[in-house]
Short mmCIF file of C-alpha atoms in Angstrom, two decimals:
data_model
loop_
_atom_site.label_atom_id
_atom_site.label_comp_id
_atom_site.label_asym_id
_atom_site.label_seq_id
_atom_site.Cartn_x
_atom_site.Cartn_y
_atom_site.Cartn_z
CA UNK R 1 89.93 74.11 213.49
CA UNK R 2 86.95 75.59 214.98
CA UNK R 3 83.62 75.61 212.99
CA UNK R 4 81.17 78.35 212.61
CA UNK R 5 77.52 77.13 211.58
CA UNK R 6 75.54 79.42 209.36
CA UNK R 7 71.74 78.62 208.65
CA UNK R 8 71.13 79.92 205.01
CA UNK R 9 68.60 77.99 202.75
CA UNK R 10 70.53 76.06 200.14
CA UNK R 11 69.24 78.49 197.57
CA UNK R 12 71.34 81.07 199.14
CA UNK R 13 74.21 79.14 200.74
CA UNK R 14 77.02 79.89 198.28
CA UNK R 15 79.51 81.87 200.20
CA UNK R 16 83.27 82.04 199.93
CA UNK R 17 85.12 82.90 203.18
CA UNK R 18 88.59 81.90 204.01
CA UNK R 19 89.86 81.80 207.62
CA UNK R 20 92.76 80.40 209.55
CA UNK R 21 90.62 80.23 212.49
CA UNK R 22 87.43 78.48 211.58
CA UNK R 23 85.69 76.36 208.81
CA UNK R 24 82.18 77.52 207.64
CA UNK R 25 79.57 74.86 207.73
CA UNK R 26 76.12 75.78 206.30
CA UNK R 27 73.03 73.78 207.60
CA UNK R 28 69.75 74.94 206.05
CA UNK R 29 67.00 75.11 208.25
CA UNK R 30 64.37 76.10 205.59
CA UNK R 31 63.79 75.61 201.93
CA UNK R 32 62.61 78.36 199.61
CA UNK R 33 59.71 77.38 197.38
CA UNK R 34 58.71 79.66 194.53
CA UNK R 35 55.07 80.92 194.31
CA UNK R 36 53.85 79.90 190.95
CA UNK R 37 50.57 81.49 191.46
CA UNK R 38 51.68 85.04 191.35
CA UNK R 39 48.89 87.19 189.73
CA UNK R 40 50.89 89.22 187.24
CA UNK R 41 47.90 90.73 185.63
CA UNK R 42 46.67 92.13 188.91
CA UNK R 43 50.24 93.58 189.45
CA UNK R 44 50.28 95.27 186.05
CA UNK R 45 46.71 96.47 186.40
CA UNK R 46 47.79 98.16 189.81
CA UNK R 47 50.49 100.10 188.01
CA UNK R 48 52.90 100.41 191.01
CA UNK R 49 55.12 103.41 191.04
CA UNK R 50 57.37 102.19 193.63
CA UNK R 51 58.63 98.44 194.16
CA UNK R 52 60.06 97.32 197.43
CA UNK R 53 62.32 94.16 197.57
CA UNK R 54 63.42 92.42 200.72
CA UNK R 55 65.89 89.68 199.35
CA UNK R 56 67.92 88.58 196.44
CA UNK R 57 65.72 85.45 196.04
CA UNK R 58 62.73 87.67 195.67
CA UNK R 59 64.41 89.82 193.05
CA UNK R 60 65.60 86.67 191.03
CA UNK R 61 61.98 85.43 190.98
CA UNK R 62 60.52 88.71 190.03
CA UNK R 63 63.02 89.29 187.29
CA UNK R 64 62.24 85.66 185.98
CA UNK R 65 58.44 86.37 186.10
CA UNK R 66 58.63 89.79 184.30
CA UNK R 67 61.62 89.24 182.14
CA UNK R 68 62.32 92.91 182.11
CA UNK R 69 59.36 93.73 179.93
CA UNK R 70 57.22 95.51 182.36
CA UNK R 71 57.32 97.90 185.19
CA UNK R 72 60.21 99.72 183.76
CA UNK R 73 58.79 103.16 185.04
CA UNK R 74 58.65 101.80 188.71
CA UNK R 75 61.11 103.35 191.09
CA UNK R 76 62.86 100.80 193.29
CA UNK R 77 63.93 100.28 196.90
CA UNK R 78 66.29 97.34 197.88
CA UNK R 79 66.85 96.37 201.49
CA UNK R 80 70.62 95.92 200.80
CA UNK R 81 73.50 96.27 198.21
CA UNK R 82 73.47 92.72 197.22
CA UNK R 83 69.77 92.94 196.35
CA UNK R 84 70.29 96.22 194.71
CA UNK R 85 73.00 94.78 192.58
CA UNK R 86 70.68 92.28 191.04
CA UNK R 87 68.06 94.92 190.49
CA UNK R 88 70.52 97.23 188.68
CA UNK R 89 70.55 95.01 185.65
CA UNK R 90 66.99 96.39 184.91
CA UNK R 91 66.71 99.42 186.92
CA UNK R 92 69.14 102.46 186.78
CA UNK R 93 68.20 104.23 190.11
CA UNK R 94 67.86 101.71 192.85
CA UNK R 95 67.72 103.03 196.43
CA UNK R 96 69.15 101.45 199.45
CA UNK R 97 68.45 102.58 202.99
CA UNK R 98 71.28 103.67 205.24
CA UNK R 99 70.18 101.07 207.92
CA UNK R 100 69.81 97.86 205.83
CA UNK R 101 66.82 96.44 207.70
CA UNK R 102 63.14 96.37 207.49
CA UNK R 103 62.95 99.38 209.70
CA UNK R 104 65.54 101.10 207.64
CA UNK R 105 63.39 100.49 204.65
CA UNK R 106 60.57 102.13 206.62
CA UNK R 107 62.60 105.28 207.30
CA UNK R 108 63.50 105.53 203.66
CA UNK R 109 59.80 105.24 202.53
CA UNK R 110 58.71 107.88 204.93
CA UNK R 111 61.26 110.29 202.93
CA UNK R 112 60.27 109.26 199.41
CA UNK R 113 56.64 108.33 199.24
CA UNK R 114 54.12 110.94 197.71
CA UNK R 115 50.41 111.13 197.69
CA UNK R 116 50.08 109.47 194.37
CA UNK R 117 52.43 106.56 194.82
CA UNK R 118 51.30 103.01 194.62
CA UNK R 119 53.70 100.49 196.40
CA UNK R 120 54.29 96.91 195.37
CA UNK R 121 55.95 95.08 198.22
CA UNK R 122 57.63 91.99 196.79
CA UNK R 123 58.38 89.60 199.80
CA UNK R 124 58.31 86.16 201.28
CA UNK R 125 55.16 84.49 202.68
CA UNK R 126 57.18 84.16 205.88
CA UNK R 127 57.96 87.88 206.06
CA UNK R 128 58.53 89.43 209.46
CA UNK R 129 55.76 91.83 208.42
CA UNK R 130 57.62 95.06 209.70
CA UNK R 131 57.47 96.74 206.35
CA UNK R 132 53.94 95.83 205.45
CA UNK R 133 52.60 97.09 208.94
CA UNK R 134 54.38 100.32 208.39
CA UNK R 135 52.76 100.90 204.86
CA UNK R 136 49.45 100.11 206.24
CA UNK R 137 49.74 102.22 209.26
CA UNK R 138 50.60 105.22 206.79
CA UNK R 139 47.45 104.45 204.76
CA UNK R 140 49.60 104.25 201.57
CA UNK R 141 48.22 102.49 198.51
CA UNK R 142 49.80 99.03 198.21
CA UNK R 143 49.92 95.57 197.15
CA UNK R 144 51.77 92.79 198.75
CA UNK R 145 53.19 90.11 196.39
CA UNK R 146 54.42 86.98 198.08
CA UNK R 147 57.05 85.77 195.76
CA UNK R 148 58.06 82.61 197.69
CA UNK R 149 57.61 80.68 200.83
CA UNK R 150 59.94 79.01 203.24
CA UNK R 151 59.38 75.33 204.37
CA UNK R 152 61.00 74.41 207.68
CA UNK R 153 63.35 71.53 207.63
CA UNK R 154 64.53 69.18 210.32
CA UNK R 155 66.66 71.31 212.78
CA UNK R 156 68.27 68.31 214.44
CA UNK R 157 71.49 68.53 212.36
CA UNK R 158 71.93 72.08 213.75
CA UNK R 159 72.17 70.92 217.35
CA UNK R 160 74.15 67.95 216.58
CA UNK R 161 76.85 70.06 215.03
CA UNK R 162 76.62 72.62 217.70
CA UNK R 163 77.10 70.23 220.32
CA UNK R 164 80.70 69.19 219.15
CA UNK R 165 83.53 70.76 220.80
CA UNK R 166 85.01 72.29 217.78
CA UNK R 167 81.92 74.42 217.28
CA UNK R 168 82.60 78.18 217.90
CA UNK R 169 79.10 79.21 217.29
CA UNK R 170 75.87 79.54 215.03
CA UNK R 171 75.25 82.54 213.03
CA UNK R 172 71.42 82.98 212.57
CA UNK R 173 70.68 84.62 209.28
CA UNK R 174 67.24 85.81 209.42
CA UNK R 175 64.21 86.03 211.79
CA UNK R 176 62.47 83.31 209.84
CA UNK R 177 65.29 80.83 210.70
CA UNK R 178 65.41 81.97 214.35
CA UNK R 179 61.95 80.93 214.85
CA UNK R 180 62.29 77.75 212.80
CA UNK R 181 65.18 76.92 215.30
CA UNK R 182 64.31 78.32 218.54
CA UNK R 183 60.47 78.57 218.52
CA UNK R 184 59.08 77.13 221.77
CA UNK R 185 57.36 74.16 219.83
CA UNK R 186 60.73 73.23 218.23
CA UNK R 187 63.20 73.48 221.09
CA UNK R 188 63.82 70.29 223.05
CA UNK R 189 65.33 70.10 226.37
CA UNK R 190 68.53 68.65 224.92
CA UNK R 191 68.73 71.67 222.56
CA UNK R 192 68.35 74.22 225.44
CA UNK R 193 71.64 72.85 227.11
CA UNK R 194 73.43 72.94 223.69
CA UNK R 195 72.30 76.66 223.27
CA UNK R 196 73.60 77.58 226.65
CA UNK R 197 77.05 76.51 225.73
CA UNK R 198 77.20 78.00 222.19
CA UNK R 199 77.87 81.43 220.80
CA UNK R 200 74.59 82.41 219.02
CA UNK R 201 75.22 85.32 216.71
CA UNK R 202 72.47 87.46 214.91
CA UNK R 203 73.19 88.58 211.31
CA UNK R 204 71.37 91.98 212.07
CA UNK R 205 69.12 93.97 214.38
CA UNK R 206 65.81 92.46 213.29
CA UNK R 207 67.19 88.98 213.85
CA UNK R 208 68.49 90.10 217.11
CA UNK R 209 65.17 91.28 218.21
CA UNK R 210 63.44 88.01 217.30
CA UNK R 211 66.17 86.05 219.14
CA UNK R 212 65.56 88.30 222.31
CA UNK R 213 61.71 87.61 222.04
CA UNK R 214 62.42 83.80 221.96
CA UNK R 215 64.68 84.10 225.05
CA UNK R 216 67.84 83.17 223.29
CA UNK R 217 71.17 84.62 224.59
CA UNK R 218 72.88 86.50 221.94
CA UNK R 219 76.74 86.84 221.63
CA UNK R 220 78.57 89.89 220.22
CA UNK R 221 79.04 91.20 217.53
CA UNK R 222 75.66 91.93 216.15
CA UNK R 223 75.93 91.86 212.35
CA UNK R 224 74.79 94.65 210.13
CA UNK R 225 73.05 92.24 207.52
CA UNK R 226 76.24 91.39 205.63
CA UNK R 227 77.43 87.83 206.37
CA UNK R 228 81.09 88.28 205.09
CA UNK R 229 81.58 91.40 207.16
CA UNK R 230 80.23 89.70 210.32
CA UNK R 231 82.43 86.64 209.83
CA UNK R 232 85.37 88.87 209.69
CA UNK R 233 84.49 90.69 213.05
CA UNK R 234 83.77 87.18 214.60
CA UNK R 235 87.36 86.11 213.53
CA UNK R 236 88.92 89.40 215.00
CA UNK R 237 86.98 88.96 218.14
CA UNK R 238 87.39 85.33 218.90
CA UNK R 239 90.49 84.08 217.17
CA UNK R 240 93.93 84.68 218.34
CA UNK R 241 96.66 84.73 215.63
#
């Protein structure tokens, strides 16, 4: 049986997927570390009218910090349905962009932001910066809250596993992970040979762009930010039943 490698942090690694074609092997390349210095008083004083959330991990930290007691009047935007699902335990009307990417969030913000809005962007310290740059370019009042950071781990296990004959490919599940694995200061000559002979899949459009910037060849299909759906398409594309 073939293997598909995923790169999700251990904190996000739980995923059930059954296939007769390949086995799923998750090898984290980052570790998520909670920011214990979040300035809740400043956030409350800012009185955000709209909160933007870019990950399930960020939502979990946010809810644990605020415990549902504050910011109940805040409108909410979530980058995807899984993130929205967690937020729905506290917020009745969570908006999700049609394109579930940072740029999709930007398009939605353009449609819903008013002159009096104050935006709280809840994100990672290693964010790709696409939403923040857009908010700044529009001159909207905002506050960026870095809920967690990502520490890069040893990437050797990825390449050791990818070099084996039974490896079908690697699914890169974020731009941050793409840079951790394939950044010019991280990629060794040995690794470049392995990459050349391995399918590299991008979880979504933003990760695809990052991989292209890094000069990494990308295999089809390109995901739509849903790992289960992507694995299903990979199975349909590469596995003969």
